[in-house]
């Protein structure tokens, strides 16, 4: 089956065209600055094509993707019939979805109902689905939710300590995100450890621009660091993560700004960017630290410290831990950060091997021989999970 995997953001569209039998990525690309001007990068058959054609909206962007796939020179298919299905990343599935779902009117309505919970992401995800219905007539579509994997969290982990009516009336609770990634790397990590995931207690650390940690007991998410929105939890590239909720009204009063403006500050101007004043990109911050920039060092210290605190908390939630898995941009590539985090965890039986850790972006067990807790690097592959889920559901 050939599955077109789409990840529609508010102004971007990432895509992969995957053969689910061989799991080969036939074509891959990225449309950016949709609605602003437009940039499109497409790779297939060993060639990369870049274009600056105007991408006025998502429909134009998805049309551009289809044109590339069909193009007589660069294309990989001869007719739209060769797109057997489309798999969509959908950010918020609320409490409606515990797993992926074939797109129906009912599913679309449920995604619509979750717009309040993910106002930046769900509208774009829904639009992607609707545009495909229009452009690839009759194609089967599947929605894969970032939140679904975490629906196994118990109430004690997902409820906030606020009046229960807030949950009953408005579904204010913790949902968690990056579920597809946590699921993928925990499954791969279990294979590397050589035991069924059902027999393992794992902590997965998705450390990218957005970052979250998940406690996984026997293959099920029992806690995760993101909450109602992806703002809770770790210090991230530009997001604050956890803070005293009173900070919000305090800053509103002091700065004379609205709650929405503070929220925007916490989402876009905080995290390691806000602390360092240098960048949201960990590579820039590492470079600045190496040149003696004190605030860059503090930003990195805070980040490592917070990850380590969460790992400690989740080792308690799980009552033990067999493996800690690092993934996403920084988790896969940030050698120094992995070691700095592991340095806090000796008491758990974590012992990182510096030489084995000296690697970027490949599957690797970097624990010392005989270490009680395995430390693993597992590159994430959310697109592959989406393609696999799409095939699995449509095969049924
Ligand atoms: P997202 O998908 O959330 O945008 P990614 O998973 O692509 O994020 O991760 C991006 C982050 O990974 C960036 O902050 C980047 O600096 C960091 N990163 C990527 N490569 C490296 C590297 N070699 N060393 C340190 N950090 C890296």
Tab-separated table of C-alpha atoms and ligand atoms in Angstrom:
chain	number	residue	atom	x	y	z
A	1	UNK	CA	0.000	0.000	0.000
A	2	UNK	CA	1.273	3.518	-0.845
A	3	UNK	CA	0.367	5.962	1.903
A	4	UNK	CA	0.732	9.725	1.686
A	5	UNK	CA	1.483	10.883	5.222
A	6	UNK	CA	0.584	14.517	5.887
A	7	UNK	CA	1.509	16.654	8.855
A	8	UNK	CA	-0.297	19.973	8.356
A	9	UNK	CA	0.835	22.814	10.580
A	10	UNK	CA	-0.652	26.293	10.636
A	11	UNK	CA	1.765	27.531	7.960
A	12	UNK	CA	3.637	24.379	7.009
A	13	UNK	CA	3.035	20.966	5.519
A	14	UNK	CA	5.434	18.076	6.017
A	15	UNK	CA	4.821	14.979	3.948
A	16	UNK	CA	6.157	11.556	3.076
A	17	UNK	CA	4.971	9.080	0.491
A	18	UNK	CA	5.626	5.639	1.946
A	19	UNK	CA	5.377	2.110	0.571
A	20	UNK	CA	4.090	0.232	3.607
A	21	UNK	CA	5.259	-3.152	2.333
A	22	UNK	CA	8.940	-2.232	2.100
A	23	UNK	CA	8.605	0.791	4.416
A	24	UNK	CA	10.574	2.714	1.779
A	25	UNK	CA	10.096	6.489	1.702
A	26	UNK	CA	9.363	7.053	-1.995
A	27	UNK	CA	9.163	10.834	-1.730
A	28	UNK	CA	9.498	13.332	1.065
A	29	UNK	CA	8.968	17.049	1.276
A	30	UNK	CA	8.145	20.202	3.119
A	31	UNK	CA	6.009	23.221	2.222
A	32	UNK	CA	6.686	26.254	4.376
A	33	UNK	CA	5.401	29.798	4.698
A	34	UNK	CA	1.943	28.792	3.465
A	35	UNK	CA	-0.253	31.896	3.295
A	36	UNK	CA	2.825	34.165	3.483
A	37	UNK	CA	4.751	33.468	0.275
A	38	UNK	CA	5.744	29.844	-0.036
A	39	UNK	CA	8.720	27.506	-0.126
A	40	UNK	CA	8.549	23.909	-1.287
A	41	UNK	CA	11.277	21.302	-0.970
A	42	UNK	CA	10.661	17.906	-2.567
A	43	UNK	CA	12.969	14.891	-2.629
A	44	UNK	CA	12.538	11.708	-4.640
A	45	UNK	CA	14.708	9.371	-6.709
A	46	UNK	CA	17.838	10.888	-5.178
A	47	UNK	CA	17.028	14.395	-6.348
A	48	UNK	CA	15.988	17.474	-4.452
A	49	UNK	CA	13.848	20.163	-6.007
A	50	UNK	CA	13.244	23.527	-4.398
A	51	UNK	CA	10.630	25.994	-5.565
A	52	UNK	CA	9.376	29.376	-4.426
A	53	UNK	CA	5.955	29.066	-6.058
A	54	UNK	CA	3.284	31.002	-4.195
A	55	UNK	CA	1.466	28.834	-1.654
A	56	UNK	CA	-1.563	30.936	-0.848
A	57	UNK	CA	-3.265	28.309	1.306
A	58	UNK	CA	-3.225	24.610	2.248
A	59	UNK	CA	-5.205	23.638	-0.828
A	60	UNK	CA	-2.587	25.191	-3.087
A	61	UNK	CA	0.176	23.518	-1.050
A	62	UNK	CA	-1.391	20.044	-1.226
A	63	UNK	CA	-2.013	20.574	-4.962
A	64	UNK	CA	1.690	21.408	-5.330
A	65	UNK	CA	2.600	18.170	-3.540
A	66	UNK	CA	0.323	16.145	-5.808
A	67	UNK	CA	1.787	17.863	-8.893
A	68	UNK	CA	5.292	16.910	-7.774
A	69	UNK	CA	4.278	13.285	-7.166
A	70	UNK	CA	2.689	13.134	-10.656
A	71	UNK	CA	5.310	15.202	-12.523
A	72	UNK	CA	6.657	13.372	-15.576
A	73	UNK	CA	10.303	13.954	-14.603
A	74	UNK	CA	10.463	14.060	-10.820
A	75	UNK	CA	7.263	12.199	-10.078
A	76	UNK	CA	6.854	8.740	-8.604
A	77	UNK	CA	3.288	7.915	-9.676
A	78	UNK	CA	1.369	8.095	-12.940
A	79	UNK	CA	-2.110	8.606	-11.575
A	80	UNK	CA	-3.794	9.639	-8.326
A	81	UNK	CA	-5.083	6.062	-8.061
A	82	UNK	CA	-1.586	5.070	-6.930
A	83	UNK	CA	-2.146	6.987	-3.681
A	84	UNK	CA	-3.925	4.197	-1.821
A	85	UNK	CA	-4.547	6.181	1.344
A	86	UNK	CA	-3.682	9.357	3.209
A	87	UNK	CA	-2.608	9.257	6.854
A	88	UNK	CA	-2.870	12.515	8.801
A	89	UNK	CA	-1.159	13.587	11.955
A	90	UNK	CA	-3.829	15.181	14.128
A	91	UNK	CA	-2.605	16.917	17.243
A	92	UNK	CA	-5.591	16.785	19.588
A	93	UNK	CA	-8.070	13.942	19.856
A	94	UNK	CA	-9.341	14.969	23.311
A	95	UNK	CA	-11.026	12.081	25.091
A	96	UNK	CA	-12.622	10.909	21.862
A	97	UNK	CA	-9.734	8.868	20.532
A	98	UNK	CA	-7.671	6.207	22.256
A	99	UNK	CA	-6.239	5.085	18.934
A	100	UNK	CA	-6.082	6.043	15.274
A	101	UNK	CA	-9.345	6.235	13.321
A	102	UNK	CA	-10.559	5.979	9.731
A	103	UNK	CA	-11.828	9.431	8.763
A	104	UNK	CA	-15.639	9.712	8.698
A	105	UNK	CA	-17.974	12.670	9.212
A	106	UNK	CA	-18.179	11.705	12.890
A	107	UNK	CA	-14.390	11.650	13.232
A	108	UNK	CA	-14.129	15.049	11.555
A	109	UNK	CA	-16.733	16.442	13.942
A	110	UNK	CA	-14.790	15.130	16.925
A	111	UNK	CA	-11.577	16.739	15.601
A	112	UNK	CA	-13.572	19.956	15.196
A	113	UNK	CA	-14.790	19.709	18.796
A	114	UNK	CA	-11.158	19.609	19.949
A	115	UNK	CA	-10.258	22.899	18.229
A	116	UNK	CA	-10.662	24.750	21.535
A	117	UNK	CA	-7.967	22.524	22.999
A	118	UNK	CA	-5.501	22.973	20.100
A	119	UNK	CA	-6.468	26.176	18.312
A	120	UNK	CA	-3.242	26.378	16.307
A	121	UNK	CA	-3.053	22.768	15.168
A	122	UNK	CA	-6.457	21.094	14.825
A	123	UNK	CA	-7.881	23.574	12.267
A	124	UNK	CA	-4.890	22.954	9.985
A	125	UNK	CA	-5.136	19.188	10.473
A	126	UNK	CA	-8.836	19.241	9.609
A	127	UNK	CA	-8.225	21.431	6.605
A	128	UNK	CA	-5.650	18.904	5.342
A	129	UNK	CA	-8.260	16.142	5.552
A	130	UNK	CA	-10.898	18.196	3.748
A	131	UNK	CA	-8.544	19.326	0.997
A	132	UNK	CA	-7.530	15.707	0.327
A	133	UNK	CA	-11.206	14.697	0.085
A	134	UNK	CA	-11.576	17.327	-2.583
A	135	UNK	CA	-8.350	16.759	-4.499
A	136	UNK	CA	-7.956	12.978	-4.279
A	137	UNK	CA	-11.546	11.925	-4.818
A	138	UNK	CA	-12.589	8.783	-2.964
A	139	UNK	CA	-9.255	8.258	-1.202
A	140	UNK	CA	-9.387	6.546	2.188
A	141	UNK	CA	-8.018	8.632	5.044
A	142	UNK	CA	-6.857	7.857	8.556
A	143	UNK	CA	-6.265	10.247	11.467
A	144	UNK	CA	-3.448	9.480	13.906
A	145	UNK	CA	-3.608	11.491	17.122
A	146	UNK	CA	-0.729	12.856	19.232
A	147	UNK	CA	-2.875	12.473	22.324
A	148	UNK	CA	-4.241	8.937	21.766
A	149	UNK	CA	-1.336	6.973	23.281
A	150	UNK	CA	-1.741	8.865	26.575
A	151	UNK	CA	-5.421	8.028	27.024
A	152	UNK	CA	-4.297	5.106	29.219
A	153	UNK	CA	-3.147	7.561	31.924
A	154	UNK	CA	-5.018	7.011	35.202
A	155	UNK	CA	-7.080	9.800	36.753
A	156	UNK	CA	-4.443	10.461	39.401
A	157	UNK	CA	-2.048	11.387	36.589
A	158	UNK	CA	-4.378	13.271	34.280
A	159	UNK	CA	-6.557	15.324	36.651
A	160	UNK	CA	-5.424	18.758	37.806
A	161	UNK	CA	-6.021	19.643	41.446
A	162	UNK	CA	-8.681	22.229	40.623
A	163	UNK	CA	-12.477	22.048	41.095
A	164	UNK	CA	-13.715	18.827	39.523
A	165	UNK	CA	-16.429	20.758	37.646
A	166	UNK	CA	-13.720	22.254	35.447
A	167	UNK	CA	-13.092	18.739	34.169
A	168	UNK	CA	-16.781	17.868	33.917
A	169	UNK	CA	-17.790	21.112	32.229
A	170	UNK	CA	-14.790	21.937	30.074
A	171	UNK	CA	-12.668	18.757	29.972
A	172	UNK	CA	-9.792	20.604	31.638
A	173	UNK	CA	-7.305	17.804	32.266
A	174	UNK	CA	-3.879	16.654	31.158
A	175	UNK	CA	-3.835	15.034	27.700
A	176	UNK	CA	-0.167	14.774	26.721
A	177	UNK	CA	1.327	14.974	23.232
A	178	UNK	CA	4.055	13.382	21.077
A	179	UNK	CA	2.179	10.092	21.680
A	180	UNK	CA	3.106	8.656	18.296
A	181	UNK	CA	6.779	9.245	19.030
A	182	UNK	CA	6.666	7.858	22.583
A	183	UNK	CA	4.895	4.762	21.281
A	184	UNK	CA	7.380	4.244	18.444
A	185	UNK	CA	10.578	4.675	20.451
A	186	UNK	CA	9.320	2.549	23.353
A	187	UNK	CA	8.494	-0.293	20.965
A	188	UNK	CA	11.883	-0.015	19.227
A	189	UNK	CA	13.676	0.384	22.565
A	190	UNK	CA	12.087	-2.822	23.901
A	191	UNK	CA	13.397	-4.678	20.829
A	192	UNK	CA	16.899	-3.347	21.570
A	193	UNK	CA	16.639	-4.438	25.200
A	194	UNK	CA	15.443	-7.824	23.961
A	195	UNK	CA	12.278	-8.122	26.054
A	196	UNK	CA	8.575	-7.707	25.257
A	197	UNK	CA	7.479	-4.129	25.954
A	198	UNK	CA	4.748	-5.619	28.202
A	199	UNK	CA	7.472	-6.655	30.653
A	200	UNK	CA	9.297	-3.336	30.792
A	201	UNK	CA	9.169	-0.045	32.686
A	202	UNK	CA	10.430	2.628	30.296
A	203	UNK	CA	10.913	6.387	30.393
A	204	UNK	CA	10.976	7.994	26.952
A	205	UNK	CA	12.428	11.480	26.506
A	206	UNK	CA	11.324	13.260	23.329
A	207	UNK	CA	13.702	16.213	23.358
A	208	UNK	CA	13.196	18.454	20.345
A	209	UNK	CA	12.064	22.012	19.999
A	210	UNK	CA	8.966	20.832	21.800
A	211	UNK	CA	9.938	18.359	24.502
A	212	UNK	CA	8.070	15.837	26.606
A	213	UNK	CA	8.742	12.807	28.771
A	214	UNK	CA	6.579	9.750	29.193
A	215	UNK	CA	6.387	6.999	31.807
A	216	UNK	CA	5.465	3.736	30.093
A	217	UNK	CA	4.481	0.700	32.105
A	218	UNK	CA	4.170	-2.511	30.127
A	219	UNK	CA	3.660	-0.581	26.889
A	220	UNK	CA	1.045	1.799	28.299
A	221	UNK	CA	1.516	5.507	28.961
A	222	UNK	CA	0.875	6.096	32.674
A	223	UNK	CA	2.095	9.687	32.857
A	224	UNK	CA	3.538	12.334	30.588
A	225	UNK	CA	4.863	15.833	31.076
A	226	UNK	CA	2.672	17.844	28.671
A	227	UNK	CA	-0.809	18.719	29.832
A	228	UNK	CA	-3.977	20.356	28.559
A	229	UNK	CA	-1.714	21.945	25.955
A	230	UNK	CA	1.907	21.337	24.927
A	231	UNK	CA	3.005	24.176	27.219
A	232	UNK	CA	3.280	22.129	30.412
A	233	UNK	CA	6.290	20.160	31.549
A	234	UNK	CA	9.902	20.554	30.489
A	235	UNK	CA	11.697	23.765	29.604
A	236	UNK	CA	11.602	23.767	25.785
A	237	UNK	CA	13.008	25.737	22.851
A	238	UNK	CA	10.611	28.656	23.310
A	239	UNK	CA	8.073	27.288	25.836
A	240	UNK	CA	8.336	27.799	29.579
A	241	UNK	CA	7.082	24.415	30.732
A	242	UNK	CA	5.907	24.181	34.370
A	243	UNK	CA	5.560	27.327	36.417
A	244	UNK	CA	3.547	28.708	39.309
A	245	UNK	CA	0.160	29.630	37.742
A	246	UNK	CA	0.235	32.870	39.765
A	247	UNK	CA	3.108	34.048	37.555
A	248	UNK	CA	0.549	34.778	34.838
A	249	UNK	CA	-1.557	37.349	36.709
A	250	UNK	CA	1.579	38.789	38.320
A	251	UNK	CA	3.121	39.527	34.902
A	252	UNK	CA	-0.238	40.800	33.590
A	253	UNK	CA	-0.331	43.370	36.388
A	254	UNK	CA	3.321	44.351	36.202
A	255	UNK	CA	3.518	44.618	32.402
A	256	UNK	CA	-0.068	45.759	31.786
A	257	UNK	CA	-0.684	42.989	29.272
A	258	UNK	CA	-3.544	40.523	28.753
A	259	UNK	CA	-3.698	36.847	29.675
A	260	UNK	CA	-3.407	35.940	25.982
A	261	UNK	CA	-0.282	38.072	25.691
A	262	UNK	CA	1.298	36.341	28.677
A	263	UNK	CA	0.351	32.969	27.180
A	264	UNK	CA	2.033	33.997	23.959
A	265	UNK	CA	5.153	35.015	25.934
A	266	UNK	CA	5.170	31.606	27.643
A	267	UNK	CA	4.783	29.799	24.319
A	268	UNK	CA	7.041	31.814	22.057
A	269	UNK	CA	9.540	33.826	24.054
A	270	UNK	CA	10.361	31.589	26.981
A	271	UNK	CA	12.201	28.296	27.419
A	272	UNK	CA	15.896	28.187	26.563
A	273	UNK	CA	15.388	31.128	24.182
A	274	UNK	CA	13.949	33.286	26.955
A	275	UNK	CA	16.598	32.355	29.494
A	276	UNK	CA	19.630	32.546	27.212
A	277	UNK	CA	18.518	35.408	24.988
A	278	UNK	CA	20.550	33.587	22.331
A	279	UNK	CA	18.312	31.209	20.396
A	280	UNK	CA	15.712	28.461	20.696
A	281	UNK	CA	18.069	26.115	18.850
A	282	UNK	CA	20.167	23.977	21.161
A	283	UNK	CA	23.100	24.012	18.732
A	284	UNK	CA	23.318	27.814	18.956
A	285	UNK	CA	23.079	27.647	22.730
A	286	UNK	CA	25.826	25.015	22.955
A	287	UNK	CA	28.032	27.216	20.742
A	288	UNK	CA	27.345	30.268	22.909
A	289	UNK	CA	28.080	28.310	26.077
A	290	UNK	CA	31.394	27.146	24.611
A	291	UNK	CA	32.286	30.814	24.042
A	292	UNK	CA	31.611	31.580	27.698
A	293	UNK	CA	28.046	32.953	27.516
A	294	UNK	CA	26.755	32.577	31.083
A	295	UNK	CA	23.060	32.718	30.289
A	296	UNK	CA	23.458	30.066	27.633
A	297	UNK	CA	25.040	27.855	30.277
A	298	UNK	CA	22.189	28.536	32.721
A	299	UNK	CA	19.640	27.685	30.023
A	300	UNK	CA	21.315	24.340	29.367
A	301	UNK	CA	21.702	23.633	33.092
A	302	UNK	CA	17.997	24.302	33.698
A	303	UNK	CA	17.018	22.094	30.781
A	304	UNK	CA	19.151	19.129	31.908
A	305	UNK	CA	18.072	19.548	35.530
A	306	UNK	CA	14.388	19.530	34.608
A	307	UNK	CA	14.684	16.451	32.430
A	308	UNK	CA	16.501	14.671	35.262
A	309	UNK	CA	13.834	15.739	37.801
A	310	UNK	CA	11.086	14.333	35.590
A	311	UNK	CA	12.974	11.083	35.119
A	312	UNK	CA	13.252	10.797	38.903
A	313	UNK	CA	9.535	11.482	39.295
A	314	UNK	CA	8.645	8.905	36.656
A	315	UNK	CA	10.927	6.290	38.169
A	316	UNK	CA	8.701	6.720	41.258
A	317	UNK	CA	5.502	6.634	39.209
A	318	UNK	CA	6.688	3.349	37.679
A	319	UNK	CA	8.251	2.069	40.905
A	320	UNK	CA	11.459	1.349	39.015
A	321	UNK	CA	12.848	1.745	35.530
A	322	UNK	CA	14.461	-0.677	33.082
A	323	UNK	CA	15.325	1.742	30.301
A	324	UNK	CA	15.556	5.445	29.512
A	325	UNK	CA	15.175	6.325	25.856
A	326	UNK	CA	16.349	9.538	24.180
A	327	UNK	CA	14.802	10.741	20.930
A	328	UNK	CA	14.029	13.781	18.690
A	329	UNK	CA	16.493	16.485	17.568
A	330	UNK	CA	18.379	16.994	20.816
A	331	UNK	CA	17.748	13.513	22.247
A	332	UNK	CA	19.191	11.884	19.130
A	333	UNK	CA	22.031	14.326	18.466
A	334	UNK	CA	22.890	16.150	21.658
A	335	UNK	CA	25.732	14.011	23.004
A	336	UNK	CA	26.698	16.409	25.768
A	337	UNK	CA	23.104	16.861	26.899
A	338	UNK	CA	22.520	13.108	27.178
A	339	UNK	CA	25.575	12.748	29.398
A	340	UNK	CA	24.660	15.786	31.501
A	341	UNK	CA	21.198	14.308	32.150
A	342	UNK	CA	22.557	10.840	32.940
A	343	UNK	CA	24.994	12.390	35.432
A	344	UNK	CA	22.047	13.085	37.753
A	345	UNK	CA	20.777	9.509	37.631
A	346	UNK	CA	23.496	7.355	39.131
A	347	UNK	CA	21.289	6.602	42.152
A	348	UNK	CA	18.835	4.803	39.852
A	349	UNK	CA	21.546	2.579	38.408
A	350	UNK	CA	22.107	4.630	35.251
A	351	UNK	CA	25.686	4.425	33.967
A	352	UNK	CA	26.317	6.042	30.595
A	353	UNK	CA	29.311	4.940	28.535
A	354	UNK	CA	30.978	8.042	27.070
A	355	UNK	CA	32.366	6.249	24.057
A	356	UNK	CA	29.146	4.482	23.158
A	357	UNK	CA	27.337	7.800	23.603
A	358	UNK	CA	29.585	9.429	20.995
A	359	UNK	CA	27.096	9.040	18.174
A	360	UNK	CA	24.358	11.039	16.469
A	361	UNK	CA	21.007	9.929	15.130
A	362	UNK	CA	21.277	6.154	15.197
A	363	UNK	CA	19.926	3.324	17.329
A	364	UNK	CA	22.397	2.822	20.139
A	365	UNK	CA	22.520	1.342	23.638
A	366	UNK	CA	24.972	3.661	25.365
A	367	UNK	CA	24.819	2.142	28.825
A	368	UNK	CA	27.952	0.665	30.368
A	369	UNK	CA	28.124	-3.123	30.292
A	370	UNK	CA	26.142	-4.457	33.241
A	371	UNK	CA	24.405	-1.144	34.035
A	372	UNK	CA	21.140	-1.744	35.905
A	373	UNK	CA	19.212	0.716	33.730
A	374	UNK	CA	19.664	0.742	29.951
A	375	UNK	CA	20.148	4.128	28.317
A	376	UNK	CA	19.206	4.111	24.644
A	377	UNK	CA	19.131	6.426	21.645
A	378	UNK	CA	16.235	5.662	19.304
A	379	UNK	CA	15.587	8.025	16.370
A	380	UNK	CA	11.882	8.688	16.219
A	381	UNK	CA	9.820	8.123	13.088
A	382	UNK	CA	6.302	9.453	13.510
A	383	UNK	CA	5.581	9.284	9.769
A	384	UNK	CA	6.275	5.558	9.722
A	385	UNK	CA	3.866	4.986	12.632
A	386	UNK	CA	1.209	6.976	10.760
A	387	UNK	CA	1.772	4.922	7.581
A	388	UNK	CA	1.682	1.644	9.536
A	389	UNK	CA	-1.493	2.617	11.413
A	390	UNK	CA	-3.149	3.711	8.178
A	391	UNK	CA	-2.424	0.375	6.554
A	392	UNK	CA	-3.454	-1.604	9.640
A	393	UNK	CA	-6.821	0.134	9.915
A	394	UNK	CA	-7.633	-0.068	6.206
A	395	UNK	CA	-6.603	-3.732	5.962
A	396	UNK	CA	-9.221	-4.657	8.568
B	1	LIG	P1	10.668	19.783	16.426
B	1	LIG	O1	10.214	18.609	15.583
B	1	LIG	O2	9.971	19.908	17.737
B	1	LIG	O3	10.776	21.081	15.681
B	1	LIG	P2	13.258	18.448	16.436
B	1	LIG	O4	12.987	17.101	16.956
B	1	LIG	O5	13.572	18.610	14.984
B	1	LIG	O6	12.147	19.487	16.890
B	1	LIG	O7	14.499	19.024	17.288
B	1	LIG	C1	15.004	20.290	17.077
B	1	LIG	C2	16.046	20.598	18.144
B	1	LIG	O8	17.082	19.599	18.103
B	1	LIG	C3	16.722	21.936	17.911
B	1	LIG	O9	16.727	22.706	19.089
B	1	LIG	C4	18.130	21.550	17.564
B	1	LIG	O10	19.025	22.473	18.055
B	1	LIG	C5	18.327	20.233	18.250
B	1	LIG	N1	19.436	19.550	17.568
B	1	LIG	C6	19.453	19.048	16.328
B	1	LIG	N2	20.691	18.575	16.029
B	1	LIG	C7	21.461	18.800	17.119
B	1	LIG	C8	22.843	18.561	17.455
B	1	LIG	N3	23.660	17.986	16.588
B	1	LIG	N4	23.258	18.916	18.667
B	1	LIG	C9	22.448	19.499	19.549
B	1	LIG	N5	21.163	19.759	19.294
B	1	LIG	C10	20.656	19.418	18.105
